[in-house]
């Protein structure tokens, strides 16, 4: 009688039942990270909510300084004086807690990354946050005064420029997002090089096409004046060159 062959023992990795607790642990970790992120955002929002009017007064300075004497921002809708400061307080809280929100995402993803991926991802994450803040500051201190000065100057004679409180806030937030996202160009180029989509040499060769595309994008997302277009396009061209330089440090040297 031939003895039965020994059965191969199934490895834990091949057992679907062994993956269920692991998946549950990941879901619990994700829920905890999301809860911490939301609680941090809400805590900062609650703290900033009483200062909503002061925040709006500070945000309105670039326009108020360019308006003629006696001109001011108006509220067309009845509830605008309440909702506009609340909206600004939430947006400010979102900007202030961005490092905390990204840290929660990083803490969830980091255990599954290799050491080389961690060395690349962490500087890119910090650079992305810093560049977004720089883009918003650049828009507030340099772009908005230039844009409002141009718009007030070209207003027809006899037309009083009286901007609605909500319209002004939406306009400024769009400018912040546009410049903050545009200043992420070096990070986007480095990521494209790391993923193997392009090489630093190809980026250098496409410099002329990139400059034309930058001016087209600047003309689309900025107000219809040459000042704001140039103030977005010129920094983006410089950031494109910075992205090429940074991309050379994450790729092997070309022979």
XYZ file of N, CA and C in Angstrom:
765
model
N 0.845 -1.198 0.000
C 0.000 0.000 0.000
C 0.877 1.243 0.000
N 0.643 2.101 -0.989
C 1.469 3.290 -1.128
C 0.993 4.345 -0.145
N 1.875 4.877 0.697
C 1.442 5.901 1.669
C 1.042 7.175 0.964
N 0.117 7.869 1.606
C -0.346 9.138 1.030
C 0.772 10.170 1.069
N 0.819 10.982 -0.001
C 1.813 12.040 -0.059
C 1.448 13.141 0.940
N 2.430 13.739 1.597
C 2.125 14.815 2.549
C 1.542 16.019 1.835
N 0.532 16.585 2.449
C -0.114 17.746 1.853
C 0.711 19.005 2.100
N 0.740 19.849 1.094
C 1.480 21.103 1.223
C 0.697 22.054 2.116
N 1.378 22.620 3.092
C 0.733 23.548 3.996
C 0.568 24.906 3.300
N -0.593 25.455 3.386
C -0.857 26.765 2.767
C -0.185 27.864 3.572
N 0.502 28.752 2.883
C 1.163 29.867 3.556
C 0.126 30.889 4.005
N 0.434 31.652 5.049
C -0.525 32.674 5.507
C -0.835 33.711 4.453
N 0.152 33.945 3.558
C -0.089 34.952 2.519
C -1.120 34.488 1.511
N -1.239 33.117 1.322
C -2.197 32.594 0.370
C -3.568 32.383 0.986
N -3.696 32.578 2.281
C -4.951 32.344 2.965
C -5.783 33.614 2.946
N -6.948 33.601 2.270
C -7.761 34.823 2.246
C -8.222 35.246 3.629
N -8.399 34.253 4.526
C -8.861 34.607 5.867
C -7.824 35.411 6.633
N -6.520 35.201 6.290
C -5.473 35.942 6.985
C -5.415 37.398 6.546
N -5.943 37.695 5.339
C -5.920 39.073 4.852
C -7.030 39.919 5.452
N -8.080 39.277 5.971
C -9.211 40.032 6.499
C -8.823 40.870 7.726
N -8.130 40.291 8.746
C -7.713 41.155 9.860
C -6.770 42.267 9.427
N -5.888 41.956 8.451
C -4.966 42.975 7.969
C -5.715 44.124 7.293
N -6.717 43.786 6.484
C -7.520 44.815 5.830
C -8.309 45.616 6.858
N -8.822 44.935 7.872
C -9.564 45.633 8.915
C -8.667 46.601 9.678
N -7.417 46.183 9.929
C -6.475 47.088 10.610
C -6.206 48.330 9.773
N -6.071 48.132 8.459
C -5.839 49.286 7.577
C -7.045 50.224 7.571
N -8.237 49.671 7.547
C -9.435 50.512 7.546
C -9.571 51.283 8.858
N -9.244 50.623 9.969
C -9.295 51.311 11.254
C -8.240 52.420 11.327
N -7.055 52.131 10.779
C -6.014 53.158 10.752
C -6.434 54.335 9.881
N -7.054 54.043 8.734
C -7.520 55.111 7.849
C -8.596 55.947 8.530
N -9.523 55.284 9.214
C -10.565 56.021 9.920
C -9.976 56.918 11.004
N -8.999 56.400 11.740
C -8.365 57.202 12.777
C -7.636 58.410 12.209
N -6.928 58.229 11.100
C -6.220 59.350 10.485
C -7.195 60.399 9.957
N -8.273 59.962 9.323
C -9.261 60.909 8.822
C -9.924 61.672 9.966
N -10.184 60.960 11.062
C -10.806 61.615 12.207
C -9.878 62.667 12.806
N -8.592 62.334 12.926
C -7.637 63.325 13.459
C -7.540 64.536 12.535
N -7.522 64.284 11.218
C -7.420 65.386 10.264
C -8.631 66.312 10.358
N -9.836 65.724 10.407
C -11.047 66.535 10.463
C -11.138 67.281 11.782
N -10.794 66.625 12.890
C -10.848 67.295 14.188
C -9.853 68.457 14.255
N -8.658 68.265 13.690
C -7.695 69.365 13.665
C -8.193 70.535 12.853
N -8.796 70.252 11.692
C -9.337 71.317 10.853
C -10.473 72.042 11.560
N -11.375 71.299 12.185
C -12.501 71.922 12.873
C -12.036 72.750 14.076
N -11.014 72.264 14.786
C -10.516 73.012 15.947
C -9.959 74.367 15.523
N -9.162 74.390 14.456
C -8.607 75.664 13.985
C -9.717 76.560 13.429
N -10.697 75.958 12.765
C -11.819 76.741 12.230
C -12.613 77.410 13.349
N -12.864 76.675 14.430
C -13.602 77.242 15.563
C -12.807 78.384 16.200
N -11.489 78.232 16.279
C -10.660 79.287 16.857
C -10.677 80.535 15.979
N -10.646 80.356 14.662
C -10.593 81.498 13.751
C -11.957 82.130 13.490
N -13.025 81.429 13.801
C -14.356 81.928 13.471
C -14.666 83.290 14.101
N -14.324 83.540 15.364
C -14.597 84.882 15.908
C -13.798 85.998 15.246
N -12.718 85.644 14.557
C -11.878 86.659 13.902
C -12.178 86.769 12.403
N -13.333 86.249 11.982
C -13.667 86.259 10.557
C -13.733 87.654 9.975
N -14.333 88.603 10.714
C -14.433 89.973 10.201
C -13.063 90.641 10.089
N -12.200 90.403 11.075
C -10.855 90.971 11.005
C -10.058 90.359 9.849
N -10.230 89.057 9.639
C -9.555 88.411 8.513
C -10.024 89.000 7.193
N -11.332 89.253 7.100
C -11.831 89.815 5.849
C -11.327 91.247 5.650
N -11.283 92.016 6.723
C -10.746 93.373 6.602
C -9.305 93.371 6.141
N -8.519 92.408 6.641
C -7.123 92.296 6.193
C -7.051 91.848 4.746
N -7.924 90.918 4.343
C -7.911 90.425 2.973
C -8.361 91.493 1.987
N -9.204 92.424 2.427
C -9.724 93.447 1.520
C -8.777 94.614 1.322
N -7.662 94.659 2.047
C -6.749 95.797 1.940
C -6.201 96.025 0.533
N -5.809 94.985 -0.221
C -5.297 95.258 -1.574
C -6.272 96.023 -2.457
N -7.585 95.792 -2.279
C -8.573 96.528 -3.068
C -8.887 97.883 -2.456
N -9.044 97.933 -1.134
C -9.405 99.189 -0.483
C -8.327 100.245 -0.668
N -7.069 99.821 -0.724
C -5.988 100.786 -0.903
C -5.958 101.386 -2.306
N -6.579 100.717 -3.266
C -6.583 101.218 -4.645
C -7.866 101.958 -5.007
N -8.917 101.794 -4.209
C -10.176 102.471 -4.520
C -10.069 103.960 -4.230
N -10.852 104.776 -4.920
C -10.866 106.224 -4.628
C -11.357 106.491 -3.204
N -11.098 107.679 -2.727
C -11.493 108.060 -1.369
C -13.006 107.966 -1.222
N -13.452 107.329 -0.175
C -14.883 107.184 0.084
C -15.492 105.928 -0.490
N -14.822 105.254 -1.416
C -15.343 104.018 -1.997
C -15.134 102.871 -1.022
N -15.993 101.872 -1.101
C -15.910 100.740 -0.200
C -16.526 99.514 -0.840
N -16.339 98.371 -0.184
C -16.935 97.115 -0.634
C -18.353 97.040 -0.091
N -19.274 96.553 -0.908
C -20.677 96.504 -0.514
C -21.126 95.052 -0.374
N -22.280 94.878 0.281
C -22.914 93.568 0.434
C -24.261 93.614 -0.263
N -24.373 92.884 -1.366
C -25.617 92.889 -2.137
C -26.671 91.998 -1.473
N -26.281 90.829 -1.052
C -27.220 89.905 -0.421
C -27.325 90.195 1.072
N -28.450 89.814 1.647
C -28.708 90.134 3.045
C -27.750 89.395 3.971
N -27.508 88.111 3.709
C -26.679 87.290 4.596
C -25.202 87.312 4.238
N -24.804 88.098 3.249
C -23.403 88.127 2.835
C -22.454 88.565 3.947
N -22.790 89.563 4.766
C -21.858 89.948 5.827
C -21.586 88.846 6.839
N -22.461 87.837 6.898
C -22.228 86.710 7.810
C -21.489 85.576 7.125
N -21.945 85.188 5.929
C -21.380 84.005 5.281
C -19.987 84.249 4.710
N -19.687 85.451 4.246
C -18.364 85.707 3.671
C -17.251 85.561 4.703
N -17.347 86.155 5.901
C -16.291 85.925 6.904
C -16.191 84.471 7.351
N -17.328 83.767 7.431
C -17.288 82.350 7.807
C -16.561 81.543 6.738
N -16.852 81.833 5.492
C -16.174 81.146 4.396
C -14.682 81.429 4.404
N -14.312 82.667 4.668
C -12.892 83.017 4.727
C -12.213 82.338 5.912
N -12.891 82.259 7.049
C -12.317 81.590 8.206
C -12.062 80.106 7.919
N -12.971 79.466 7.213
C -12.769 78.050 6.877
C -11.604 77.877 5.913
N -11.525 78.757 4.913
C -10.418 78.658 3.961
C -9.085 78.914 4.657
N -9.051 79.870 5.578
C -7.827 80.141 6.336
C -7.455 78.953 7.210
N -8.449 78.328 7.832
C -8.185 77.135 8.636
C -7.655 75.998 7.773
N -8.180 75.880 6.559
C -7.693 74.839 5.654
C -6.240 75.074 5.276
N -5.871 76.325 5.009
C -4.484 76.639 4.703
C -3.581 76.411 5.910
N -4.067 76.808 7.093
C -3.239 76.687 8.290
C -3.004 75.234 8.680
N -3.983 74.374 8.450
C -3.858 72.970 8.847
C -3.366 72.072 7.718
N -2.982 72.663 6.604
C -2.511 71.823 5.500
C -1.341 70.925 5.900
N -0.332 71.409 6.631
C 0.731 70.483 7.069
C 0.204 69.346 7.937
N -0.757 69.637 8.804
C -1.331 68.586 9.653
C -2.107 67.570 8.828
N -2.881 68.039 7.856
C -3.642 67.131 7.003
C -2.716 66.241 6.176
N -1.676 66.845 5.620
C -0.737 66.057 4.829
C 0.069 65.096 5.698
N 0.336 65.495 6.943
C 1.041 64.582 7.847
C 0.202 63.340 8.131
N -1.101 63.499 8.304
C -1.960 62.339 8.530
C -1.964 61.411 7.315
N -1.989 61.998 6.127
C -1.908 61.174 4.926
C -0.551 60.479 4.819
N 0.510 61.213 5.171
C 1.856 60.629 5.129
C 2.000 59.502 6.153
N 1.478 59.686 7.359
C 1.586 58.665 8.394
C 0.839 57.398 8.007
N -0.204 57.513 7.215
C -0.940 56.324 6.772
C -0.223 55.598 5.642
N 0.407 56.371 4.751
C 1.023 55.771 3.563
C 2.463 55.332 3.821
N 3.182 56.036 4.688
C 4.620 55.821 4.866
C 5.004 54.394 5.232
N 4.269 53.679 6.102
C 4.699 52.308 6.436
C 4.769 51.362 5.247
N 4.055 51.659 4.176
C 4.081 50.791 3.004
C 5.085 51.191 1.954
N 5.913 52.205 2.224
C 6.888 52.682 1.246
C 8.264 52.114 1.533
N 9.059 51.994 0.491
C 10.456 51.607 0.648
C 11.250 52.808 1.156
N 12.450 52.541 1.639
C 13.271 53.617 2.199
C 13.600 54.663 1.145
N 13.878 54.242 -0.096
C 14.182 55.210 -1.157
C 12.956 56.056 -1.472
N 11.772 55.427 -1.474
C 10.560 56.185 -1.733
C 10.298 57.194 -0.629
N 10.605 56.827 0.620
C 10.435 57.774 1.720
C 11.387 58.960 1.581
N 12.629 58.665 1.175
C 13.592 59.755 1.019
C 13.181 60.727 -0.071
N 12.461 60.247 -1.074
C 12.015 61.119 -2.152
C 10.689 61.806 -1.811
N 9.773 61.057 -1.188
C 8.423 61.577 -0.971
C 8.394 62.681 0.077
N 9.138 62.524 1.151
C 9.077 63.512 2.234
C 9.566 64.890 1.778
N 10.730 65.023 1.113
C 11.114 66.362 0.622
C 10.125 66.933 -0.389
N 9.539 66.069 -1.238
C 8.555 66.568 -2.196
C 7.311 67.084 -1.486
N 6.916 66.391 -0.426
C 5.730 66.821 0.319
C 5.974 68.167 0.992
N 7.107 68.315 1.626
C 7.436 69.581 2.289
C 7.573 70.697 1.257
N 8.213 70.408 0.135
C 8.379 71.420 -0.910
C 7.033 71.845 -1.488
N 6.116 70.891 -1.660
C 4.805 71.227 -2.210
C 4.047 72.184 -1.292
N 4.085 71.924 0.018
C 3.402 72.811 0.961
C 4.044 74.193 0.957
N 5.377 74.243 1.003
C 6.074 75.521 1.037
C 5.813 76.326 -0.235
N 5.848 75.673 -1.392
C 5.619 76.381 -2.643
C 4.182 76.892 -2.748
N 3.237 76.134 -2.210
C 1.846 76.613 -2.237
C 1.699 77.866 -1.388
N 2.300 77.868 -0.201
C 2.261 79.062 0.647
C 2.948 80.242 -0.031
N 4.073 79.996 -0.674
C 4.793 81.073 -1.358
C 3.940 81.631 -2.497
N 3.257 80.757 -3.222
C 2.394 81.220 -4.302
C 1.256 82.093 -3.799
N 0.635 81.705 -2.688
C -0.447 82.520 -2.116
C 0.083 83.868 -1.631
N 1.249 83.864 -0.965
C 1.829 85.124 -0.491
C 2.210 86.020 -1.663
N 2.756 85.443 -2.711
C 3.117 86.211 -3.898
C 1.879 86.856 -4.510
N 0.776 86.100 -4.560
C -0.459 86.641 -5.122
C -1.013 87.777 -4.278
N -0.938 87.648 -2.953
C -1.546 88.663 -2.082
C -0.731 89.955 -2.056
N 0.576 89.830 -1.915
C 1.397 91.023 -1.703
C 1.824 91.702 -3.009
N 1.851 90.986 -4.117
C 2.341 91.566 -5.365
C 1.293 91.586 -6.469
N 0.594 90.475 -6.654
C -0.311 90.376 -7.801
C -1.587 91.172 -7.574
N -2.259 90.966 -6.436
C -3.541 91.643 -6.207
C -3.426 93.159 -6.230
N -2.433 93.776 -5.577
C -2.340 95.237 -5.698
C -2.155 95.703 -7.141
N -1.346 94.962 -7.911
C -1.169 95.344 -9.311
C -2.432 95.176 -10.125
N -3.169 94.095 -9.897
C -4.406 93.852 -10.647
C -5.453 94.904 -10.314
N -5.658 95.175 -9.023
C -6.682 96.146 -8.635
C -6.300 97.561 -9.056
N -5.015 97.880 -9.005
C -4.592 99.187 -9.496
C -4.888 99.355 -10.973
N -4.670 98.303 -11.752
C -4.956 98.352 -13.186
C -6.452 98.479 -13.439
N -7.270 97.681 -12.719
C -8.718 97.700 -12.946
C -9.335 99.035 -12.534
N -8.864 99.611 -11.433
C -9.393 100.913 -11.011
C -8.985 102.001 -11.999
N -7.790 101.870 -12.554
C -7.284 102.895 -13.473
C -8.049 102.907 -14.790
N -8.477 101.738 -15.269
C -9.148 101.674 -16.571
C -10.662 101.804 -16.450
N -11.187 101.980 -15.239
C -12.639 102.125 -15.088
C -13.108 103.375 -15.826
N -14.205 103.289 -16.567
C -14.705 104.465 -17.310
C -15.037 105.613 -16.366
N -14.933 106.791 -16.870
C -15.216 107.985 -16.073
C -16.686 108.008 -15.676
N -16.941 108.297 -14.431
C -18.310 108.336 -13.927
C -18.810 107.012 -13.393
N -17.993 105.947 -13.502
C -18.380 104.620 -13.008
C -17.704 104.399 -11.667
N -18.490 104.195 -10.627
C -17.966 103.932 -9.284
C -17.756 102.423 -9.126
N -16.554 102.022 -8.814
C -16.225 100.613 -8.639
C -16.622 100.188 -7.224
N -17.718 99.447 -7.123
C -18.242 98.990 -5.833
C -18.409 97.470 -5.914
N -17.462 96.764 -5.352
C -17.403 95.317 -5.459
C -18.203 94.658 -4.352
N -18.917 93.586 -4.697
C -19.677 92.831 -3.699
C -18.741 92.032 -2.808
N -19.099 91.864 -1.563
C -18.247 91.205 -0.591
C -17.990 89.739 -0.963
N -19.009 89.054 -1.472
C -18.838 87.658 -1.877
C -18.051 87.550 -3.178
N -18.333 88.447 -4.126
C -17.618 88.417 -5.399
C -16.129 88.665 -5.192
N -15.803 89.590 -4.308
C -14.386 89.861 -4.034
C -13.711 88.645 -3.403
N -14.375 88.009 -2.438
C -13.790 86.847 -1.783
C -13.570 85.716 -2.775
N -14.554 85.445 -3.620
C -14.400 84.373 -4.612
C -13.258 84.679 -5.576
N -13.152 85.932 -5.984
C -12.080 86.324 -6.897
C -10.708 86.099 -6.260
N -10.548 86.529 -5.010
C -9.258 86.388 -4.338
C -8.919 84.917 -4.095
N -9.906 84.112 -3.711
C -9.643 82.690 -3.471
C -9.233 81.985 -4.757
N -9.849 82.344 -5.866
C -9.451 81.753 -7.152
C -8.016 82.139 -7.497
N -7.657 83.392 -7.241
C -6.276 83.827 -7.491
C -5.304 83.056 -6.600
N -5.649 82.880 -5.333
C -4.790 82.124 -4.424
C -4.595 80.692 -4.917
N -5.681 80.044 -5.287
C -5.579 78.662 -5.753
C -4.791 78.578 -7.056
N -5.000 79.547 -7.946
C -4.297 79.528 -9.223
C -2.792 79.694 -9.024
N -2.395 80.657 -8.214
C -0.967 80.886 -8.008
C -0.359 79.802 -7.131
N -1.095 79.340 -6.120
C -0.571 78.261 -5.291
C -0.345 76.989 -6.084
N -1.301 76.649 -6.955
C -1.138 75.455 -7.781
C -0.053 75.644 -8.837
N 0.053 76.843 -9.401
C 1.072 77.091 -10.426
C 2.481 76.988 -9.858
N 2.650 77.373 -8.611
C 3.967 77.305 -7.996
C 4.375 75.872 -7.658
N 3.484 74.906 -7.878
C 3.831 73.498 -7.678
C 4.541 72.899 -8.900
N 4.841 73.719 -9.885
C 5.439 73.216 -11.121
C 6.738 72.436 -10.896
N 7.689 72.909 -10.068
C 8.905 72.104 -9.862
C 8.621 70.728 -9.277
N 7.676 70.643 -8.344
C 7.333 69.347 -7.753
C 6.731 68.427 -8.815
N 5.875 68.980 -9.672
C 5.273 68.168 -10.729
C 6.334 67.654 -11.700
N 7.310 68.475 -12.030
C 8.372 68.028 -12.939
C 9.231 66.938 -12.306
N 9.550 67.096 -11.026
C 10.354 66.071 -10.349
C 9.592 64.752 -10.294
N 8.297 64.804 -9.996
C 7.502 63.573 -9.958
C 7.455 62.908 -11.329
N 7.303 63.719 -12.381
C 7.284 63.161 -13.731
C 8.598 62.480 -14.076
N 9.716 63.051 -13.629
C 11.022 62.438 -13.877
C 11.180 61.165 -13.061
N 10.737 61.177 -11.799
C 10.847 59.986 -10.954
C 10.030 58.833 -11.525
N 8.853 59.133 -12.068
C 8.014 58.091 -12.650
C 8.503 57.628 -14.014
N 9.495 58.307 -14.558
C 10.043 57.892 -15.843
C 9.302 58.408 -17.048
N 8.426 59.364 -16.835
C 7.678 59.901 -17.971
C 8.545 60.782 -18.858
N 9.435 61.544 -18.250
C 10.337 62.411 -18.998
C 11.707 62.337 -18.345
N 12.678 62.919 -19.011
C 14.032 63.023 -18.466
C 14.419 64.502 -18.395
N 15.397 64.852 -17.560
C 15.839 66.257 -17.539
C 16.268 66.774 -18.903
N 16.873 65.901 -19.717
C 17.274 66.326 -21.056
C 16.064 66.677 -21.909
N 15.010 65.883 -21.809
C 13.788 66.189 -22.569
C 13.141 67.473 -22.088
N 13.208 67.728 -20.791
C 12.662 68.983 -20.271
C 13.442 70.174 -20.805
N 14.746 70.035 -20.907
C 15.543 71.133 -21.453
C 15.234 71.351 -22.932
N 15.065 70.260 -23.660
C 14.767 70.395 -25.084
C 13.394 71.017 -25.330
N 12.441 70.753 -24.425
C 11.079 71.286 -24.589
C 10.899 72.630 -23.919
N 11.985 73.301 -23.585
C 11.889 74.570 -22.863
C 11.081 75.604 -23.655
N 11.305 75.709 -24.938
C 10.594 76.699 -25.748
C 9.098 76.446 -25.769
N 8.699 75.182 -25.970
C 7.270 74.859 -25.961
C 6.669 75.100 -24.578
N 7.444 74.796 -23.541
C 6.945 74.995 -22.178
C 6.692 76.470 -21.896
N 7.579 77.343 -22.356
C 7.398 78.780 -22.121
C 6.135 79.284 -22.822
N 5.921 78.830 -24.056
C 4.701 79.230 -24.763
C 3.465 78.724 -24.022
N 3.502 77.466 -23.553
C 2.372 76.920 -22.811
C 2.138 77.645 -21.497
N 3.218 78.064 -20.843
C 3.085 78.804 -19.581
C 2.373 80.129 -19.813
N 2.742 80.851 -20.874
C 2.084 82.132 -21.140
C 0.619 81.931 -21.529
N 0.320 80.843 -22.225
C -1.086 80.565 -22.565
C -1.892 80.271 -21.303
N -1.337 79.442 -20.409
C -2.032 79.111 -19.157
C -2.202 80.359 -18.307
N -1.171 81.197 -18.251
C -1.260 82.429 -17.464
C -2.340 83.350 -18.016
N -2.489 83.392 -19.330
C -3.519 84.248 -19.920
C -4.916 83.722 -19.630
N -5.047 82.398 -19.432
C -6.366 81.806 -19.205
C -6.814 81.981 -17.756
N -5.911 81.730 -16.812
C -6.323 81.676 -15.404
C -6.181 82.999 -14.674
N -5.597 84.020 -15.312
C -5.458 85.322 -14.656
C -6.496 86.290 -15.204
N -6.736 87.394 -14.491
C -7.661 88.422 -15.021
C -7.163 88.966 -16.363
N -8.058 89.589 -17.110
C -7.699 90.045 -18.469
C -6.832 91.295 -18.470
N -5.633 91.180 -17.903
C -4.693 92.296 -17.976
C -3.291 91.720 -18.104
N -2.434 92.497 -18.740
C -1.083 92.035 -19.012
C -0.259 91.925 -17.734
N -0.553 92.764 -16.758
C 0.246 92.782 -15.528
C 0.168 91.444 -14.807
N -1.050 90.976 -14.544
C -1.196 89.710 -13.823
C -0.688 88.528 -14.641
N -0.848 88.602 -15.967
C -0.348 87.520 -16.803
C 1.166 87.405 -16.694
N 1.865 88.533 -16.781
C 3.319 88.504 -16.664
C 3.762 88.106 -15.254
N 3.018 88.541 -14.247
C 3.401 88.223 -12.879
C 3.195 86.758 -12.539
N 2.403 86.054 -13.333
C 2.298 84.604 -13.172
C 3.242 83.868 -14.102
N 3.369 84.338 -15.346
C 4.166 83.620 -16.334
C 5.657 83.657 -16.005
N 6.167 84.809 -15.598
C 7.605 84.918 -15.330
C 8.042 84.028 -14.170
N 7.331 84.033 -13.016
C 7.733 83.084 -11.972
C 7.614 81.627 -12.400
N 6.620 81.296 -13.221
C 6.475 79.910 -13.666
C 7.636 79.494 -14.567
N 8.116 80.422 -15.397
C 9.285 80.102 -16.223
C 10.500 79.829 -15.337
N 10.686 80.660 -14.309
C 11.795 80.437 -13.376
C 11.617 79.130 -12.607
N 10.384 78.825 -12.232
C 10.124 77.569 -11.528
C 10.331 76.357 -12.443
N 10.078 76.519 -13.728
C 10.356 75.441 -14.676
C 11.852 75.126 -14.703
N 12.658 76.177 -14.722
C 14.105 75.959 -14.679
C 14.523 75.329 -13.349
N 13.898 75.757 -12.263
C 14.190 75.159 -10.958
C 13.811 73.687 -10.939
N 12.699 73.338 -11.583
C 12.298 71.937 -11.657
C 13.285 71.091 -12.430
N 13.860 71.642 -13.506
C 14.874 70.909 -14.268
C 16.105 70.650 -13.402
N 16.524 71.664 -12.651
C 17.693 71.502 -11.782
C 17.420 70.464 -10.699
N 16.225 70.544 -10.082
C 15.893 69.589 -9.026
C 15.756 68.169 -9.564
N 15.257 68.035 -10.797
C 15.079 66.704 -11.369
C 16.410 66.002 -11.617
N 17.482 66.766 -11.798
C 18.784 66.152 -12.038
C 19.305 65.432 -10.813
N 18.813 65.781 -9.617
C 19.290 65.153 -8.393
C 18.579 63.848 -8.089
N 17.476 63.550 -8.799
C 16.741 62.302 -8.551
C 16.917 61.309 -9.683
N 17.788 61.608 -10.641
C 18.071 60.695 -11.738
C 19.564 60.462 -11.815
N 19.975 59.296 -12.316
C 21.418 59.061 -12.489
C 22.005 60.053 -13.478
N 23.256 60.357 -13.281
C 23.915 61.304 -14.176
C 24.009 60.738 -15.586
N 23.696 61.615 -16.526
C 23.766 61.195 -17.916
C 25.216 61.048 -18.367
N 25.459 59.977 -19.073
C 26.799 59.753 -19.582
C 27.016 60.603 -20.826
